[in-house]
Short mmCIF file of C-alpha atoms and ligand atoms in Angstrom, two decimals:
data_model
loop_
_atom_site.label_atom_id
_atom_site.label_comp_id
_atom_site.label_asym_id
_atom_site.label_seq_id
_atom_site.Cartn_x
_atom_site.Cartn_y
_atom_site.Cartn_z
CA MET A 507 0.00 0.00 0.00
CA ILE A 508 1.31 3.45 -0.92
CA GLU A 509 0.18 6.46 1.07
CA LEU A 510 -0.13 9.73 -0.83
CA VAL A 511 -1.15 13.04 0.67
CA PHE A 512 -3.42 15.12 -1.58
CA ALA A 513 -2.41 18.69 -0.74
CA THR A 514 -5.81 20.33 -1.07
CA ASN A 515 -8.55 21.50 1.24
CA ASN A 516 -11.23 20.75 -1.32
CA ILE A 517 -13.07 17.65 -0.12
CA ASN A 518 -14.80 17.17 -3.49
CA LYS A 519 -11.48 16.81 -5.27
CA ILE A 520 -10.34 14.25 -2.69
CA ARG A 521 -13.50 12.18 -3.07
CA GLU A 522 -13.24 12.34 -6.85
CA ILE A 523 -9.73 10.92 -6.95
CA GLU A 524 -10.40 8.33 -4.26
CA LEU A 525 -12.99 6.82 -6.55
CA LEU A 526 -10.55 6.61 -9.45
CA LEU A 527 -7.43 5.25 -7.76
CA PRO A 528 -6.92 1.51 -7.22
CA SER A 529 -7.15 0.46 -3.57
CA PHE A 530 -3.37 -0.06 -3.58
CA PHE A 531 -3.12 3.69 -2.98
CA LYS A 532 -4.37 5.32 0.18
CA ILE A 533 -5.13 9.02 -0.10
CA LYS A 534 -4.39 10.97 3.06
CA ARG A 535 -5.74 14.44 3.75
CA LEU A 536 -3.82 17.44 5.02
CA GLU A 537 -5.62 17.16 8.36
CA ASP A 538 -4.39 13.54 8.67
CA ILE A 539 -0.79 14.78 8.77
CA GLY A 540 -1.55 17.77 11.02
CA CYS A 541 -1.17 20.34 8.25
CA THR A 542 -3.67 23.09 8.99
CA GLU A 543 -1.84 26.10 7.61
CA GLU A 544 -2.57 27.82 4.31
CA LEU A 545 -0.46 26.41 1.47
CA PRO A 546 1.80 28.98 -0.24
CA GLU A 547 0.85 30.15 -3.75
CA THR A 548 3.21 33.00 -4.48
CA HIS A 549 4.10 32.61 -8.16
CA GLU A 550 2.74 33.93 -11.44
CA THR A 551 2.21 30.61 -13.24
CA ILE A 552 -0.05 27.64 -12.58
CA GLU A 553 2.95 25.27 -12.99
CA GLU A 554 5.00 27.06 -10.32
CA ASN A 555 2.16 27.31 -7.82
CA SER A 556 1.32 23.64 -8.21
CA LEU A 557 4.97 22.76 -7.55
CA GLU A 558 5.21 25.19 -4.63
CA LYS A 559 2.26 23.62 -2.82
CA ALA A 560 3.52 20.06 -3.33
CA GLU A 561 7.07 20.95 -2.29
CA PHE A 562 5.87 22.71 0.85
CA VAL A 563 3.98 19.64 2.05
CA ALA A 564 6.57 17.07 0.93
CA GLN A 565 9.45 18.86 2.62
CA LYS A 566 7.77 20.04 5.80
CA TYR A 567 5.96 16.78 6.54
CA ASN A 568 8.35 14.34 4.84
CA VAL A 569 5.59 12.58 2.86
CA ASN A 570 4.81 11.50 -0.68
CA CYS A 571 2.19 13.87 -1.98
CA PHE A 572 0.59 15.65 -4.91
CA ALA A 573 -0.95 19.08 -5.35
CA GLU A 574 -2.93 20.68 -8.15
CA ASP A 575 -3.52 24.16 -9.44
CA SER A 576 -5.97 25.25 -12.12
CA GLY A 577 -7.06 28.36 -13.93
CA LEU A 578 -8.32 30.03 -17.09
CA GLU A 579 -5.69 31.42 -19.47
CA ILE A 580 -6.80 33.93 -22.13
CA ASP A 581 -4.39 34.60 -25.00
CA ALA A 582 -5.36 38.24 -25.55
CA LEU A 583 -4.94 38.96 -21.82
CA ASN A 584 -1.39 37.54 -21.74
CA GLY A 585 -2.55 34.39 -19.95
CA ASN A 586 -4.70 36.18 -17.38
CA PRO A 587 -6.64 35.52 -15.20
CA GLY A 588 -4.31 32.48 -14.84
CA VAL A 589 -3.17 32.08 -11.24
CA HIS A 590 -5.51 34.92 -10.30
CA SER A 591 -8.60 33.06 -11.60
CA ALA A 592 -10.30 32.57 -8.24
CA HIS A 593 -9.98 36.19 -7.12
CA TYR A 594 -9.74 38.04 -10.44
CA ALA A 595 -12.28 40.75 -9.58
CA GLY A 596 -11.21 41.03 -5.95
CA ASP A 597 -13.08 38.34 -4.08
CA ARG A 598 -14.12 34.76 -4.77
CA ASN A 599 -17.16 35.74 -6.84
CA ALA A 600 -17.58 33.90 -10.13
CA ASP A 601 -20.11 36.38 -11.56
CA LYS A 602 -17.90 39.38 -10.90
CA ASN A 603 -14.86 37.52 -12.26
CA MET A 604 -16.72 36.76 -15.49
CA ASP A 605 -17.96 40.34 -15.79
CA LYS A 606 -14.41 41.59 -15.51
CA VAL A 607 -13.22 39.21 -18.22
CA LEU A 608 -16.15 40.09 -20.52
CA GLN A 609 -15.38 43.77 -20.10
CA GLU A 610 -11.67 43.34 -20.74
CA MET A 611 -12.45 41.28 -23.84
CA GLU A 612 -15.16 43.63 -25.15
CA ASN A 613 -13.31 44.89 -28.21
CA ASN A 614 -11.03 41.91 -28.68
CA ASP A 615 -11.27 39.69 -31.76
CA ASP A 616 -8.77 37.13 -30.47
CA ARG A 617 -10.99 35.15 -28.07
CA ASN A 618 -8.80 32.05 -27.73
CA ALA A 619 -8.42 30.63 -24.23
CA ASN A 620 -7.74 27.44 -22.35
CA PHE A 621 -8.43 25.93 -18.99
CA LYS A 622 -5.36 24.33 -17.48
CA THR A 623 -4.71 22.01 -14.55
CA VAL A 624 -1.21 21.15 -13.40
CA ILE A 625 -0.75 18.32 -10.92
CA THR A 626 2.64 18.00 -9.23
CA LEU A 627 3.47 14.63 -7.74
CA ILE A 628 6.44 14.23 -5.39
CA ILE A 629 7.16 10.60 -4.68
CA ASP A 630 10.39 9.19 -3.24
CA LYS A 631 11.70 12.78 -3.42
CA VAL A 632 11.31 12.94 -7.24
CA GLN A 633 9.00 15.51 -8.87
CA TYR A 634 6.64 14.85 -11.80
CA GLN A 635 4.13 17.19 -13.43
CA PHE A 636 0.98 16.26 -15.32
CA VAL A 637 -0.72 18.95 -17.39
CA GLY A 638 -4.30 18.83 -18.66
CA THR A 639 -5.72 21.52 -20.95
CA ILE A 640 -8.88 22.15 -22.89
CA ASN A 641 -9.07 24.81 -25.60
CA GLY A 642 -12.00 27.10 -26.22
CA LYS A 643 -13.04 30.68 -26.82
CA ILE A 644 -14.36 33.40 -24.56
CA GLY A 645 -18.01 34.02 -25.40
CA LYS A 646 -19.70 37.42 -25.55
CA GLU A 647 -22.15 36.58 -22.77
CA LYS A 648 -22.80 34.03 -20.03
CA LYS A 649 -24.68 30.91 -21.06
CA GLY A 650 -25.55 27.65 -19.27
CA LEU A 651 -26.49 26.61 -15.78
CA TYR A 652 -24.06 23.88 -14.78
CA GLY A 653 -20.45 23.84 -13.61
CA PHE A 654 -18.75 26.66 -11.74
CA GLY A 655 -16.25 29.50 -12.12
CA TYR A 656 -15.81 30.66 -15.71
CA ASP A 657 -17.79 27.80 -17.30
CA PRO A 658 -20.65 30.05 -18.60
CA ILE A 659 -18.28 32.14 -20.76
CA PHE A 660 -16.01 29.32 -21.97
CA VAL A 661 -17.19 28.21 -25.42
CA LEU A 662 -16.16 24.74 -26.61
CA GLU A 663 -15.40 23.74 -30.19
CA ASP A 664 -18.98 22.50 -30.71
CA GLY A 665 -20.42 25.90 -29.75
CA ARG A 666 -21.74 24.95 -26.33
CA THR A 667 -20.35 26.63 -23.24
CA MET A 668 -18.76 24.50 -20.54
CA ALA A 669 -21.75 25.42 -18.36
CA GLU A 670 -24.08 23.68 -20.80
CA LEU A 671 -22.39 20.34 -20.07
CA MET A 672 -23.74 18.14 -17.31
CA LEU A 673 -21.14 17.12 -14.74
CA GLU A 674 -20.87 13.61 -16.20
CA GLU A 675 -19.83 14.96 -19.61
CA LYS A 676 -17.56 17.70 -18.26
CA SER A 677 -15.73 15.30 -16.00
CA LYS A 678 -14.68 13.22 -19.01
CA ILE A 679 -13.20 16.04 -21.09
CA SER A 680 -12.10 18.71 -18.63
CA HIS A 681 -8.56 19.94 -18.01
CA ARG A 682 -8.77 18.49 -14.49
CA ALA A 683 -9.91 15.10 -15.80
CA LYS A 684 -7.05 14.96 -18.31
CA ALA A 685 -4.37 15.79 -15.73
CA THR A 686 -5.89 13.37 -13.21
CA GLN A 687 -6.00 10.55 -15.77
CA GLN A 688 -2.29 11.05 -16.47
CA LEU A 689 -1.45 10.95 -12.76
CA ILE A 690 -3.45 7.76 -12.27
CA GLN A 691 -1.92 6.10 -15.32
CA PHE A 692 1.58 6.98 -14.10
CA LEU A 693 0.95 5.62 -10.60
CA LYS A 694 -0.57 2.41 -11.95
CA GLU A 695 2.32 1.82 -14.34
CA ASN A 696 5.13 2.65 -11.94
CA TYR A 697 3.96 2.07 -8.41
CA SER A 698 1.25 -0.60 -8.37
CA ALA A 699 2.15 -4.01 -6.98
P1 LIG B 143 -8.64 25.59 -8.50
O1 LIG B 143 -7.14 25.70 -8.51
O2 LIG B 143 -9.14 24.28 -9.06
O3 LIG B 143 -9.23 25.91 -7.17
O4 LIG B 143 -9.17 26.67 -9.52
C1 LIG B 143 -8.89 28.06 -9.37
C2 LIG B 143 -9.92 28.90 -10.10
O5 LIG B 143 -9.83 28.65 -11.52
C3 LIG B 143 -11.36 28.60 -9.73
O6 LIG B 143 -11.76 29.32 -8.61
C4 LIG B 143 -12.09 29.05 -11.00
O7 LIG B 143 -12.25 30.44 -10.99
C5 LIG B 143 -11.12 28.67 -12.10
N1 LIG B 143 -11.42 27.31 -12.61
C6 LIG B 143 -10.67 26.19 -12.42
N2 LIG B 143 -11.25 25.12 -12.98
C7 LIG B 143 -12.39 25.58 -13.55
C8 LIG B 143 -13.44 24.93 -14.28
O8 LIG B 143 -13.46 23.71 -14.52
N3 LIG B 143 -14.43 25.75 -14.71
C9 LIG B 143 -14.47 27.07 -14.47
N4 LIG B 143 -13.54 27.72 -13.78
C10 LIG B 143 -12.50 26.98 -13.32
#
C-alpha cells in the first residue's frame, strides 16, 4: 500500500480521486498529517504554484504527496486571469470575475483561451508534473447553468459553453480530468504491486 497526501482543502477533489485510484493507494488528507496552515501560492504561473504547494507539504511533513492548481488562461490577456482566476475581480465571486473578463475582452477579436490544470506529484523525493488543458473561446455573454467558475463564458469547439455540459460529460473532457488521468496512469504503471 502506498500512502499519498493530496495537498488540497477541497473535499470534493479528494472524493473524486479516491474513486478513481486503485485500492493499492491510500489518499491521506492534510488534516491527517496535522497540516492546517494555508499552502503557499506566491508565483505567477499555474505550474510554479502547483509545484510550490507540493514541495511545501513534501518537505515540511516528509511525505509522498501531490498538489494541483488550475485556472483560465486567455491569449489576448497575456494568460490572465491564470493564477488569479479565483480572485480576479477582488473576491471569490464567479459572476464578478466573469464580468471583468467580458469587459476586458469587449473589443477583442482574439478570443482564444484554455483551462489548465497542473498536478505536481512528489514521490520518493522525485517531482513529476501532469498537465491537462482544454481549448476554447471566450463568449460574448454568459450561457448555461451547470459547472462553476468561468464555465458560462467558456465556449467549446462544438459551440456549447462548458456550463451547458452536465457534470458527467464535463468530468470526461475537462482539463482536471485529463491531468488526473495522467497521474493515475503513471501511478498504476510505476507504483502498483
Ligand atoms: P482551482 O485551482 O481548481 O481551485 O481553480 C482556481 C480557479 O480557476 C477557480 O476558482 C475558478 O475560478 C477557475 N477554474 C478552475 N477550474 C475551472 C473549471 O473547470 N471551470 C471554471 N472555472 C475553473
